[in-house]
Every structure is written in C-alpha cells, then in structure tokens.
Short mmCIF file of N, CA and C in Angstrom, two decimals:
data_model
loop_
_atom_site.label_atom_id
_atom_site.label_comp_id
_atom_site.label_asym_id
_atom_site.label_seq_id
_atom_site.Cartn_x
_atom_site.Cartn_y
_atom_site.Cartn_z
N LEU A 9 117.27 80.17 107.60
CA LEU A 9 116.56 79.16 106.83
C LEU A 9 117.37 78.81 105.60
N ARG A 10 117.57 77.56 105.40
CA ARG A 10 118.33 77.10 104.23
C ARG A 10 117.61 75.92 103.59
N LEU A 11 117.73 75.82 102.30
CA LEU A 11 117.19 74.66 101.61
C LEU A 11 118.01 73.42 101.92
N PRO A 12 117.45 72.24 101.95
CA PRO A 12 116.02 71.98 101.86
C PRO A 12 115.36 72.20 103.22
N HIS A 13 114.15 72.69 103.22
CA HIS A 13 113.43 72.92 104.47
C HIS A 13 112.91 71.59 104.99
N GLN A 14 113.32 71.26 106.21
CA GLN A 14 112.95 69.97 106.81
C GLN A 14 112.57 70.14 108.27
N PRO A 15 111.45 70.78 108.55
CA PRO A 15 111.08 70.92 109.96
C PRO A 15 110.73 69.56 110.56
N ASP A 16 110.82 69.49 111.86
CA ASP A 16 110.41 68.29 112.59
C ASP A 16 108.96 67.98 112.24
N SER A 17 108.63 66.69 112.14
CA SER A 17 107.28 66.31 111.72
C SER A 17 106.20 66.85 112.66
N ALA A 18 106.48 66.91 113.96
CA ALA A 18 105.50 67.46 114.90
C ALA A 18 105.28 68.95 114.65
N VAL A 19 106.33 69.65 114.30
CA VAL A 19 106.21 71.08 113.98
C VAL A 19 105.47 71.25 112.67
N LEU A 20 105.83 70.46 111.66
CA LEU A 20 105.16 70.55 110.37
C LEU A 20 103.66 70.31 110.50
N ALA A 21 103.28 69.44 111.40
CA ALA A 21 101.85 69.13 111.60
C ALA A 21 101.07 70.35 112.06
N GLN A 22 101.75 71.34 112.64
CA GLN A 22 101.07 72.57 113.04
C GLN A 22 100.72 73.44 111.83
N PHE A 23 101.39 73.21 110.71
CA PHE A 23 101.21 74.04 109.52
C PHE A 23 100.58 73.29 108.35
N HIS A 24 100.57 71.95 108.42
CA HIS A 24 100.02 71.14 107.32
C HIS A 24 99.49 69.84 107.90
N ASP A 25 98.42 69.31 107.32
CA ASP A 25 97.78 68.11 107.87
C ASP A 25 98.58 66.82 107.66
N GLY A 26 99.65 66.88 106.86
CA GLY A 26 100.51 65.70 106.68
C GLY A 26 100.13 64.80 105.53
N ASN A 27 99.00 65.03 104.92
CA ASN A 27 98.59 64.20 103.78
C ASN A 27 99.04 64.88 102.49
N TYR A 28 100.30 64.72 102.16
CA TYR A 28 100.85 65.34 100.95
C TYR A 28 101.76 64.34 100.24
N ALA A 29 101.56 64.16 98.95
CA ALA A 29 102.40 63.24 98.17
C ALA A 29 102.79 63.87 96.84
N GLY A 30 102.88 65.19 96.81
CA GLY A 30 103.19 65.89 95.56
C GLY A 30 104.68 66.00 95.30
N PRO A 31 105.03 66.86 94.35
CA PRO A 31 106.42 66.96 93.90
C PRO A 31 107.36 67.72 94.83
N VAL A 32 106.83 68.44 95.82
CA VAL A 32 107.69 69.20 96.73
C VAL A 32 108.24 68.24 97.78
N ASN A 33 109.56 68.03 97.74
CA ASN A 33 110.22 67.15 98.71
C ASN A 33 111.66 67.63 98.88
N VAL A 34 112.42 66.94 99.70
CA VAL A 34 113.79 67.36 99.98
C VAL A 34 114.60 67.47 98.69
N THR A 35 114.44 66.51 97.78
CA THR A 35 115.19 66.53 96.53
C THR A 35 114.78 67.71 95.64
N SER A 36 113.48 67.89 95.44
CA SER A 36 113.03 68.97 94.57
C SER A 36 113.33 70.34 95.16
N MET A 37 113.35 70.45 96.49
CA MET A 37 113.68 71.74 97.10
C MET A 37 115.13 72.13 96.85
N MET A 38 115.98 71.16 96.59
CA MET A 38 117.38 71.49 96.29
C MET A 38 117.53 72.01 94.86
N ASN A 39 116.50 71.84 94.04
CA ASN A 39 116.47 72.40 92.70
C ASN A 39 115.07 72.97 92.46
N PRO A 40 114.68 73.98 93.28
CA PRO A 40 113.31 74.45 93.22
C PRO A 40 112.93 75.12 91.90
N SER A 41 113.91 75.55 91.12
CA SER A 41 113.55 76.17 89.84
C SER A 41 112.85 75.16 88.93
N ALA A 42 113.10 73.86 89.15
CA ALA A 42 112.42 72.83 88.37
C ALA A 42 110.94 72.74 88.74
N LEU A 43 110.58 73.31 89.89
CA LEU A 43 109.19 73.27 90.34
C LEU A 43 108.35 74.39 89.72
N GLY A 44 108.92 75.32 89.02
CA GLY A 44 108.22 76.45 88.43
C GLY A 44 106.84 76.73 88.98
N LYS A 45 106.54 77.97 89.25
CA LYS A 45 105.27 78.36 89.84
C LYS A 45 104.08 77.83 89.05
N ASP A 46 104.16 77.87 87.73
CA ASP A 46 103.04 77.44 86.90
C ASP A 46 102.81 75.94 86.95
N LYS A 47 103.76 75.19 87.47
CA LYS A 47 103.63 73.73 87.57
C LYS A 47 103.06 73.29 88.92
N LEU A 48 103.02 74.20 89.89
CA LEU A 48 102.59 73.83 91.23
C LEU A 48 101.08 74.02 91.39
N THR A 49 100.46 73.03 92.01
CA THR A 49 99.05 73.14 92.34
C THR A 49 98.91 73.99 93.60
N PRO A 50 97.71 74.44 93.91
CA PRO A 50 97.52 75.17 95.18
C PRO A 50 97.97 74.34 96.39
N GLU A 51 97.75 73.03 96.36
CA GLU A 51 98.19 72.18 97.48
C GLU A 51 99.71 72.13 97.56
N ASP A 52 100.40 72.08 96.41
CA ASP A 52 101.86 72.10 96.40
C ASP A 52 102.37 73.39 97.05
N LYS A 53 101.76 74.50 96.70
CA LYS A 53 102.17 75.80 97.25
C LYS A 53 101.91 75.86 98.75
N ARG A 54 100.77 75.30 99.19
CA ARG A 54 100.48 75.28 100.62
C ARG A 54 101.53 74.45 101.36
N TYR A 55 101.91 73.31 100.78
CA TYR A 55 102.91 72.46 101.43
C TYR A 55 104.27 73.14 101.47
N LEU A 56 104.67 73.76 100.36
CA LEU A 56 105.94 74.48 100.31
C LEU A 56 105.97 75.57 101.37
N SER A 57 104.89 76.31 101.50
CA SER A 57 104.81 77.35 102.53
C SER A 57 104.84 76.73 103.93
N ALA A 58 104.18 75.58 104.09
CA ALA A 58 104.13 74.93 105.40
C ALA A 58 105.51 74.48 105.87
N VAL A 59 106.31 73.88 104.97
CA VAL A 59 107.64 73.44 105.41
C VAL A 59 108.53 74.65 105.72
N TYR A 60 108.36 75.72 104.96
CA TYR A 60 109.11 76.95 105.24
C TYR A 60 108.67 77.53 106.60
N ASP A 61 107.36 77.63 106.79
CA ASP A 61 106.85 78.18 108.05
C ASP A 61 107.25 77.30 109.24
N GLY A 62 107.26 75.98 109.04
CA GLY A 62 107.67 75.09 110.12
C GLY A 62 109.12 75.29 110.52
N GLU A 63 109.97 75.46 109.52
CA GLU A 63 111.38 75.70 109.82
C GLU A 63 111.58 77.06 110.48
N LEU A 64 110.85 78.05 110.02
CA LEU A 64 110.90 79.37 110.63
C LEU A 64 110.43 79.32 112.08
N PHE A 65 109.40 78.54 112.34
CA PHE A 65 108.90 78.35 113.70
C PHE A 65 109.97 77.74 114.60
N GLU A 66 110.69 76.75 114.07
CA GLU A 66 111.76 76.12 114.85
C GLU A 66 112.86 77.13 115.20
N ILE A 67 113.22 77.96 114.24
CA ILE A 67 114.24 78.98 114.49
C ILE A 67 113.72 79.97 115.52
N ASP A 68 112.48 80.40 115.38
CA ASP A 68 111.88 81.33 116.33
C ASP A 68 111.88 80.75 117.74
N THR A 69 111.60 79.46 117.84
CA THR A 69 111.62 78.78 119.15
C THR A 69 113.01 78.84 119.77
N GLN A 70 114.05 78.60 118.96
CA GLN A 70 115.43 78.65 119.48
C GLN A 70 115.81 80.06 119.91
N VAL A 71 115.41 81.07 119.14
CA VAL A 71 115.68 82.46 119.53
C VAL A 71 114.97 82.75 120.86
N GLY A 72 113.75 82.26 121.00
CA GLY A 72 113.01 82.44 122.26
C GLY A 72 113.75 81.83 123.45
N LYS A 73 114.33 80.65 123.25
CA LYS A 73 115.10 80.00 124.31
C LYS A 73 116.33 80.83 124.69
N LEU A 74 117.01 81.37 123.67
CA LEU A 74 118.18 82.22 123.92
C LEU A 74 117.77 83.45 124.74
N LEU A 75 116.67 84.09 124.35
CA LEU A 75 116.21 85.27 125.08
C LEU A 75 115.84 84.92 126.52
N GLU A 76 115.24 83.76 126.71
CA GLU A 76 114.87 83.33 128.06
C GLU A 76 116.11 83.14 128.93
N VAL A 77 117.17 82.53 128.39
CA VAL A 77 118.42 82.35 129.14
C VAL A 77 119.02 83.71 129.49
N LEU A 78 119.04 84.62 128.51
CA LEU A 78 119.57 85.96 128.79
C LEU A 78 118.76 86.65 129.89
N LYS A 79 117.46 86.48 129.86
CA LYS A 79 116.60 87.09 130.88
C LYS A 79 116.89 86.48 132.25
N GLU A 80 116.98 85.15 132.31
CA GLU A 80 117.26 84.46 133.58
C GLU A 80 118.62 84.85 134.16
N GLU A 81 119.59 85.06 133.27
CA GLU A 81 120.94 85.40 133.72
C GLU A 81 121.12 86.89 133.99
N GLY A 82 120.09 87.67 133.69
CA GLY A 82 120.16 89.11 133.95
C GLY A 82 120.87 89.91 132.88
N GLY A 83 121.09 89.34 131.71
CA GLY A 83 121.82 90.05 130.67
C GLY A 83 120.96 90.56 129.52
N LEU A 84 119.66 90.34 129.59
CA LEU A 84 118.80 90.70 128.47
C LEU A 84 118.80 92.20 128.19
N GLN A 85 118.74 93.01 129.21
CA GLN A 85 118.68 94.47 129.01
C GLN A 85 120.01 95.04 128.52
N ASP A 86 121.11 94.30 128.72
CA ASP A 86 122.44 94.78 128.32
C ASP A 86 122.93 94.14 127.02
N THR A 87 122.05 93.48 126.30
CA THR A 87 122.45 92.77 125.10
C THR A 87 121.77 93.37 123.88
N MET A 88 122.56 93.71 122.86
CA MET A 88 121.99 94.14 121.59
C MET A 88 121.71 92.88 120.78
N ILE A 89 120.49 92.77 120.32
CA ILE A 89 120.09 91.61 119.53
C ILE A 89 119.71 92.10 118.14
N ILE A 90 120.30 91.47 117.14
CA ILE A 90 120.00 91.80 115.75
C ILE A 90 119.62 90.51 115.04
N LEU A 91 118.43 90.50 114.47
CA LEU A 91 117.97 89.34 113.70
C LEU A 91 117.81 89.79 112.26
N THR A 92 118.40 89.06 111.36
CA THR A 92 118.27 89.39 109.95
C THR A 92 118.45 88.13 109.12
N GLY A 93 118.25 88.27 107.85
CA GLY A 93 118.45 87.17 106.93
C GLY A 93 119.41 87.60 105.83
N VAL A 94 120.00 86.64 105.19
CA VAL A 94 120.92 86.93 104.09
C VAL A 94 120.14 87.21 102.82
N HIS A 95 119.08 86.44 102.60
CA HIS A 95 118.23 86.64 101.43
C HIS A 95 116.87 86.03 101.73
N GLY A 96 115.88 86.44 100.95
CA GLY A 96 114.55 85.90 101.11
C GLY A 96 114.41 84.57 100.38
N GLU A 97 113.22 84.03 100.43
CA GLU A 97 112.95 82.72 99.84
C GLU A 97 111.79 82.83 98.85
N PRO A 98 112.06 82.74 97.56
CA PRO A 98 110.97 82.78 96.58
C PRO A 98 110.10 81.53 96.68
N LEU A 99 108.87 81.71 97.11
CA LEU A 99 107.95 80.59 97.27
C LEU A 99 106.76 80.71 96.33
N GLY A 100 107.00 81.24 95.15
CA GLY A 100 105.94 81.33 94.16
C GLY A 100 105.25 82.67 94.10
N GLU A 101 105.84 83.70 94.75
CA GLU A 101 105.25 85.04 94.71
C GLU A 101 105.34 85.65 93.31
N ASP A 102 106.32 85.21 92.55
CA ASP A 102 106.49 85.67 91.18
C ASP A 102 106.51 84.42 90.28
N PRO A 103 106.81 84.54 89.01
CA PRO A 103 106.70 83.38 88.13
C PRO A 103 107.66 82.22 88.42
N THR A 104 108.58 82.37 89.34
CA THR A 104 109.54 81.31 89.59
C THR A 104 109.56 80.93 91.06
N VAL A 105 109.79 79.67 91.33
CA VAL A 105 110.02 79.19 92.68
C VAL A 105 111.51 78.94 92.78
N GLY A 106 112.13 79.39 93.84
CA GLY A 106 113.56 79.16 94.02
C GLY A 106 114.40 80.22 93.35
N TYR A 107 115.68 79.95 93.26
CA TYR A 107 116.66 80.94 92.83
C TYR A 107 117.07 80.73 91.38
N LYS A 108 117.25 81.81 90.69
CA LYS A 108 117.79 81.80 89.34
C LYS A 108 118.69 83.02 89.24
N ASN A 109 119.16 83.30 88.06
CA ASN A 109 120.01 84.48 87.87
C ASN A 109 119.12 85.71 87.72
N ARG A 110 118.50 86.09 88.81
CA ARG A 110 117.62 87.25 88.81
C ARG A 110 117.54 87.79 90.23
N LEU A 111 116.98 88.94 90.37
CA LEU A 111 116.77 89.53 91.68
C LEU A 111 115.29 89.85 91.82
N SER A 112 114.63 89.22 92.74
CA SER A 112 113.21 89.46 92.95
C SER A 112 112.99 90.08 94.31
N ASP A 113 111.84 90.69 94.47
CA ASP A 113 111.48 91.29 95.74
C ASP A 113 111.51 90.24 96.86
N ALA A 114 111.07 89.02 96.54
CA ALA A 114 111.06 87.95 97.54
C ALA A 114 112.47 87.61 98.02
N GLU A 115 113.47 87.79 97.17
CA GLU A 115 114.84 87.49 97.56
C GLU A 115 115.53 88.67 98.24
N LEU A 116 115.19 89.88 97.84
CA LEU A 116 115.90 91.06 98.33
C LEU A 116 115.34 91.65 99.62
N ARG A 117 114.06 91.48 99.86
CA ARG A 117 113.45 92.05 101.06
C ARG A 117 113.53 91.05 102.20
N VAL A 118 114.36 91.33 103.16
CA VAL A 118 114.52 90.45 104.32
C VAL A 118 114.34 91.27 105.59
N PRO A 119 113.95 90.63 106.66
CA PRO A 119 113.79 91.38 107.91
C PRO A 119 115.14 91.75 108.50
N MET A 120 115.18 92.88 109.17
CA MET A 120 116.33 93.28 109.95
C MET A 120 115.76 93.91 111.22
N VAL A 121 115.89 93.19 112.32
CA VAL A 121 115.30 93.60 113.58
C VAL A 121 116.42 93.91 114.57
N PHE A 122 116.36 95.10 115.16
CA PHE A 122 117.31 95.51 116.19
C PHE A 122 116.53 95.61 117.50
N TRP A 123 117.13 95.08 118.57
CA TRP A 123 116.51 95.17 119.89
C TRP A 123 117.61 95.48 120.89
N PHE A 124 117.47 96.58 121.55
CA PHE A 124 118.43 96.97 122.60
C PHE A 124 117.74 98.05 123.42
N PRO A 125 116.99 97.66 124.46
CA PRO A 125 116.16 98.61 125.21
C PRO A 125 116.91 99.84 125.72
N LYS A 126 118.18 99.70 126.04
CA LYS A 126 118.93 100.84 126.57
C LYS A 126 119.17 101.92 125.52
N ARG A 127 119.14 101.55 124.25
CA ARG A 127 119.52 102.50 123.21
C ARG A 127 118.48 102.72 122.12
N PHE A 128 117.52 101.79 121.95
CA PHE A 128 116.56 101.92 120.86
C PHE A 128 115.15 102.14 121.39
N ILE A 129 114.38 102.90 120.65
CA ILE A 129 112.98 103.13 120.96
C ILE A 129 112.19 101.93 120.43
N ALA A 130 111.36 101.35 121.27
CA ALA A 130 110.56 100.20 120.85
C ALA A 130 109.53 100.61 119.81
N GLY A 131 109.30 99.72 118.86
CA GLY A 131 108.23 99.91 117.90
C GLY A 131 108.55 100.75 116.68
N VAL A 132 109.78 101.22 116.52
CA VAL A 132 110.13 102.01 115.34
C VAL A 132 110.18 101.08 114.13
N ARG A 133 109.44 101.44 113.09
CA ARG A 133 109.39 100.63 111.86
C ARG A 133 109.66 101.54 110.66
N PRO A 134 110.92 101.87 110.43
CA PRO A 134 111.23 102.77 109.31
C PRO A 134 110.94 102.13 107.97
N LYS A 135 110.67 102.97 107.00
CA LYS A 135 110.41 102.49 105.63
C LYS A 135 111.67 102.56 104.78
N GLU A 136 112.70 103.15 105.31
CA GLU A 136 113.93 103.35 104.55
C GLU A 136 114.59 102.03 104.20
N ARG A 137 115.15 101.96 103.00
CA ARG A 137 115.90 100.78 102.58
C ARG A 137 117.23 100.76 103.32
N VAL A 138 117.55 99.61 103.86
CA VAL A 138 118.85 99.42 104.52
C VAL A 138 119.48 98.18 103.92
N GLU A 139 120.77 98.01 104.18
CA GLU A 139 121.49 96.87 103.62
C GLU A 139 122.32 96.20 104.71
N LEU A 140 122.66 94.94 104.47
CA LEU A 140 123.48 94.21 105.44
C LEU A 140 124.83 94.88 105.67
N ILE A 141 125.32 95.58 104.66
CA ILE A 141 126.61 96.25 104.78
C ILE A 141 126.57 97.35 105.86
N ASP A 142 125.36 97.75 106.26
CA ASP A 142 125.18 98.79 107.27
C ASP A 142 125.28 98.24 108.70
N LEU A 143 125.34 96.93 108.87
CA LEU A 143 125.34 96.36 110.22
C LEU A 143 126.56 96.77 111.05
N VAL A 144 127.76 96.59 110.50
CA VAL A 144 128.97 96.89 111.28
C VAL A 144 129.04 98.37 111.65
N PRO A 145 128.82 99.30 110.72
CA PRO A 145 128.84 100.71 111.13
C PRO A 145 127.77 101.04 112.18
N THR A 146 126.63 100.38 112.10
CA THR A 146 125.57 100.62 113.09
C THR A 146 125.98 100.12 114.46
N ILE A 147 126.50 98.91 114.52
CA ILE A 147 126.95 98.35 115.80
C ILE A 147 128.04 99.23 116.40
N ALA A 148 129.00 99.64 115.58
CA ALA A 148 130.09 100.50 116.08
C ALA A 148 129.53 101.80 116.65
N LYS A 149 128.60 102.42 115.96
CA LYS A 149 128.03 103.69 116.42
C LYS A 149 127.24 103.52 117.71
N VAL A 150 126.37 102.52 117.75
CA VAL A 150 125.53 102.30 118.92
C VAL A 150 126.36 101.93 120.14
N MET A 151 127.37 101.09 119.96
CA MET A 151 128.19 100.63 121.08
C MET A 151 129.36 101.57 121.38
N GLU A 152 129.45 102.64 120.57
CA GLU A 152 130.50 103.65 120.73
C GLU A 152 131.89 103.04 120.59
N PHE A 153 132.01 102.13 119.61
CA PHE A 153 133.30 101.57 119.25
C PHE A 153 133.87 102.39 118.11
N GLU A 154 135.19 102.37 117.99
CA GLU A 154 135.80 103.03 116.83
C GLU A 154 135.49 102.19 115.60
N ARG A 155 135.02 102.86 114.58
CA ARG A 155 134.68 102.18 113.33
C ARG A 155 135.95 101.89 112.55
N PRO A 156 136.19 100.63 112.18
CA PRO A 156 137.38 100.31 111.39
C PRO A 156 137.37 101.08 110.06
N GLU A 157 138.53 101.57 109.65
CA GLU A 157 138.63 102.36 108.42
C GLU A 157 138.13 101.62 107.19
N THR A 158 138.32 100.33 107.15
CA THR A 158 137.96 99.57 105.95
C THR A 158 136.48 99.21 105.90
N THR A 159 135.72 99.58 106.92
CA THR A 159 134.30 99.24 106.97
C THR A 159 133.51 100.09 105.99
N GLN A 160 132.70 99.42 105.20
CA GLN A 160 131.81 100.12 104.28
C GLN A 160 130.43 100.22 104.93
N GLY A 161 129.52 100.91 104.27
CA GLY A 161 128.17 101.06 104.79
C GLY A 161 128.03 102.30 105.64
N ARG A 162 126.85 102.47 106.20
CA ARG A 162 126.55 103.65 107.00
C ARG A 162 125.83 103.23 108.27
N SER A 163 125.96 104.04 109.28
CA SER A 163 125.25 103.77 110.51
C SER A 163 123.76 104.01 110.32
N LEU A 164 122.97 103.13 110.87
CA LEU A 164 121.51 103.26 110.83
C LEU A 164 120.96 103.86 112.12
N ARG A 165 121.82 104.44 112.92
CA ARG A 165 121.40 104.95 114.23
C ARG A 165 120.22 105.92 114.13
N LEU A 166 120.28 106.87 113.21
CA LEU A 166 119.18 107.83 113.08
C LEU A 166 117.90 107.14 112.62
N VAL A 167 118.03 106.16 111.77
CA VAL A 167 116.87 105.39 111.31
C VAL A 167 116.25 104.64 112.48
N LEU A 168 117.09 104.00 113.29
CA LEU A 168 116.60 103.23 114.44
C LEU A 168 116.01 104.11 115.52
N ASP A 169 116.44 105.35 115.57
CA ASP A 169 115.87 106.31 116.52
C ASP A 169 114.57 106.92 116.01
N GLY A 170 114.21 106.59 114.78
CA GLY A 170 113.00 107.14 114.20
C GLY A 170 113.17 108.57 113.72
N ARG A 171 114.42 109.03 113.55
CA ARG A 171 114.67 110.41 113.14
C ARG A 171 114.96 110.56 111.66
N ARG A 172 114.98 109.45 110.94
CA ARG A 172 115.19 109.53 109.49
C ARG A 172 114.39 108.42 108.85
N ASP A 173 113.69 108.75 107.78
CA ASP A 173 112.84 107.79 107.08
C ASP A 173 112.70 108.22 105.64
N ASN A 174 112.54 107.28 104.75
CA ASN A 174 112.35 107.56 103.33
C ASN A 174 113.48 108.40 102.74
N ASP A 175 114.67 108.18 103.19
CA ASP A 175 115.84 108.88 102.69
C ASP A 175 116.84 107.85 102.16
N ALA A 176 116.30 106.85 101.46
CA ALA A 176 117.11 105.71 101.07
C ALA A 176 118.09 106.05 99.95
N ALA A 177 119.30 105.64 100.17
CA ALA A 177 120.31 105.71 99.11
C ALA A 177 120.08 104.52 98.18
N PRO A 178 120.56 104.58 96.96
CA PRO A 178 120.40 103.41 96.07
C PRO A 178 121.04 102.17 96.69
N GLY A 179 120.42 101.03 96.49
CA GLY A 179 120.96 99.78 96.98
C GLY A 179 121.60 99.01 95.86
N TYR A 180 122.60 98.22 96.17
CA TYR A 180 123.30 97.43 95.17
C TYR A 180 123.06 95.96 95.44
N SER A 181 122.71 95.23 94.40
CA SER A 181 122.44 93.80 94.56
C SER A 181 123.09 93.03 93.43
#
C-alpha cells in the first residue's frame, strides 16, 4: 500500500457509500500531515479508512489470484509465501495522520505472515518482536541455503515453529 490510496470506485463502494466531499483526496493524501487528526471529522476518518481498506482489498484479491494459479499448477505446497509490509499507515490512531519525523506504533507494527505447509505449523501466532532484517536469515535457514556472511538479522525458525516466544531482542528503528 502506498500513498495516495486510490482503490477502484467499485471496490471503494464496498467500504464507503460514495457520498464524500471532504478534505481527504489524492492531493491531501500526499501530504497527510496537513490533515492532522484533530482537524478530521468522523466522516473524514471513515473515508480515509475506506480508501485504505479498499486498496488493501485489491492487494488481497491479487494475492488470492496468485495463490489460485500456484494451486492450479501444483506448486502451492512447494512454495514459501511471505507477506509483509515495509511500514504501517498512520490513519489517526495517534495525534497525527500520515508521516512525520517520529516513530509510532501504527508505523512500526506491520504484519509478517509466513506460509509453507511443508515446514511451518499452521496457526502459530508468536508475540515476539521480529524485524524485516530477519527475513533473509529465516529464508536461508528454512530452505537450508548457506547464509551469506554479510547477512544481518537472525533466523525466526524457532519462532515460526512455536518454540520461542516473548524473547524479543531490542528493535532498532
């Protein structure tokens, strides 16, 4: 998901009735800090969430299509799938909408989903903090590749197996 959020109008209609003429638009989304949380009405916030949810729905639909092709071709069980985000999207959860020179929970907490039926237990939801820097070491460990010497981070294999939880090292942001 990237700013400005512009889902297809038919998709947006699933999340919002379409009767909106407020300050949230393509231009203002490119400078969302100008929208400040205290300046947004409840309807503005609903619309902002709706365009975000609509775009997320579109991405989810594309991922679903990819999974369907893998299933049809017989490669789904042999494919490791990792879904993650680079950063979250502040949508008014704290005093600011959008990005500034700060680190908020809305920006730092992003999903990281691993799916590989041959190697991972389904339904494991660890509470441990992980970081994007851990992706390459994890992939190398799971796929039994030699880990490049210059790779930073740690393997999350034990976390994904459900054998380690709440043992988070400090994170750097």
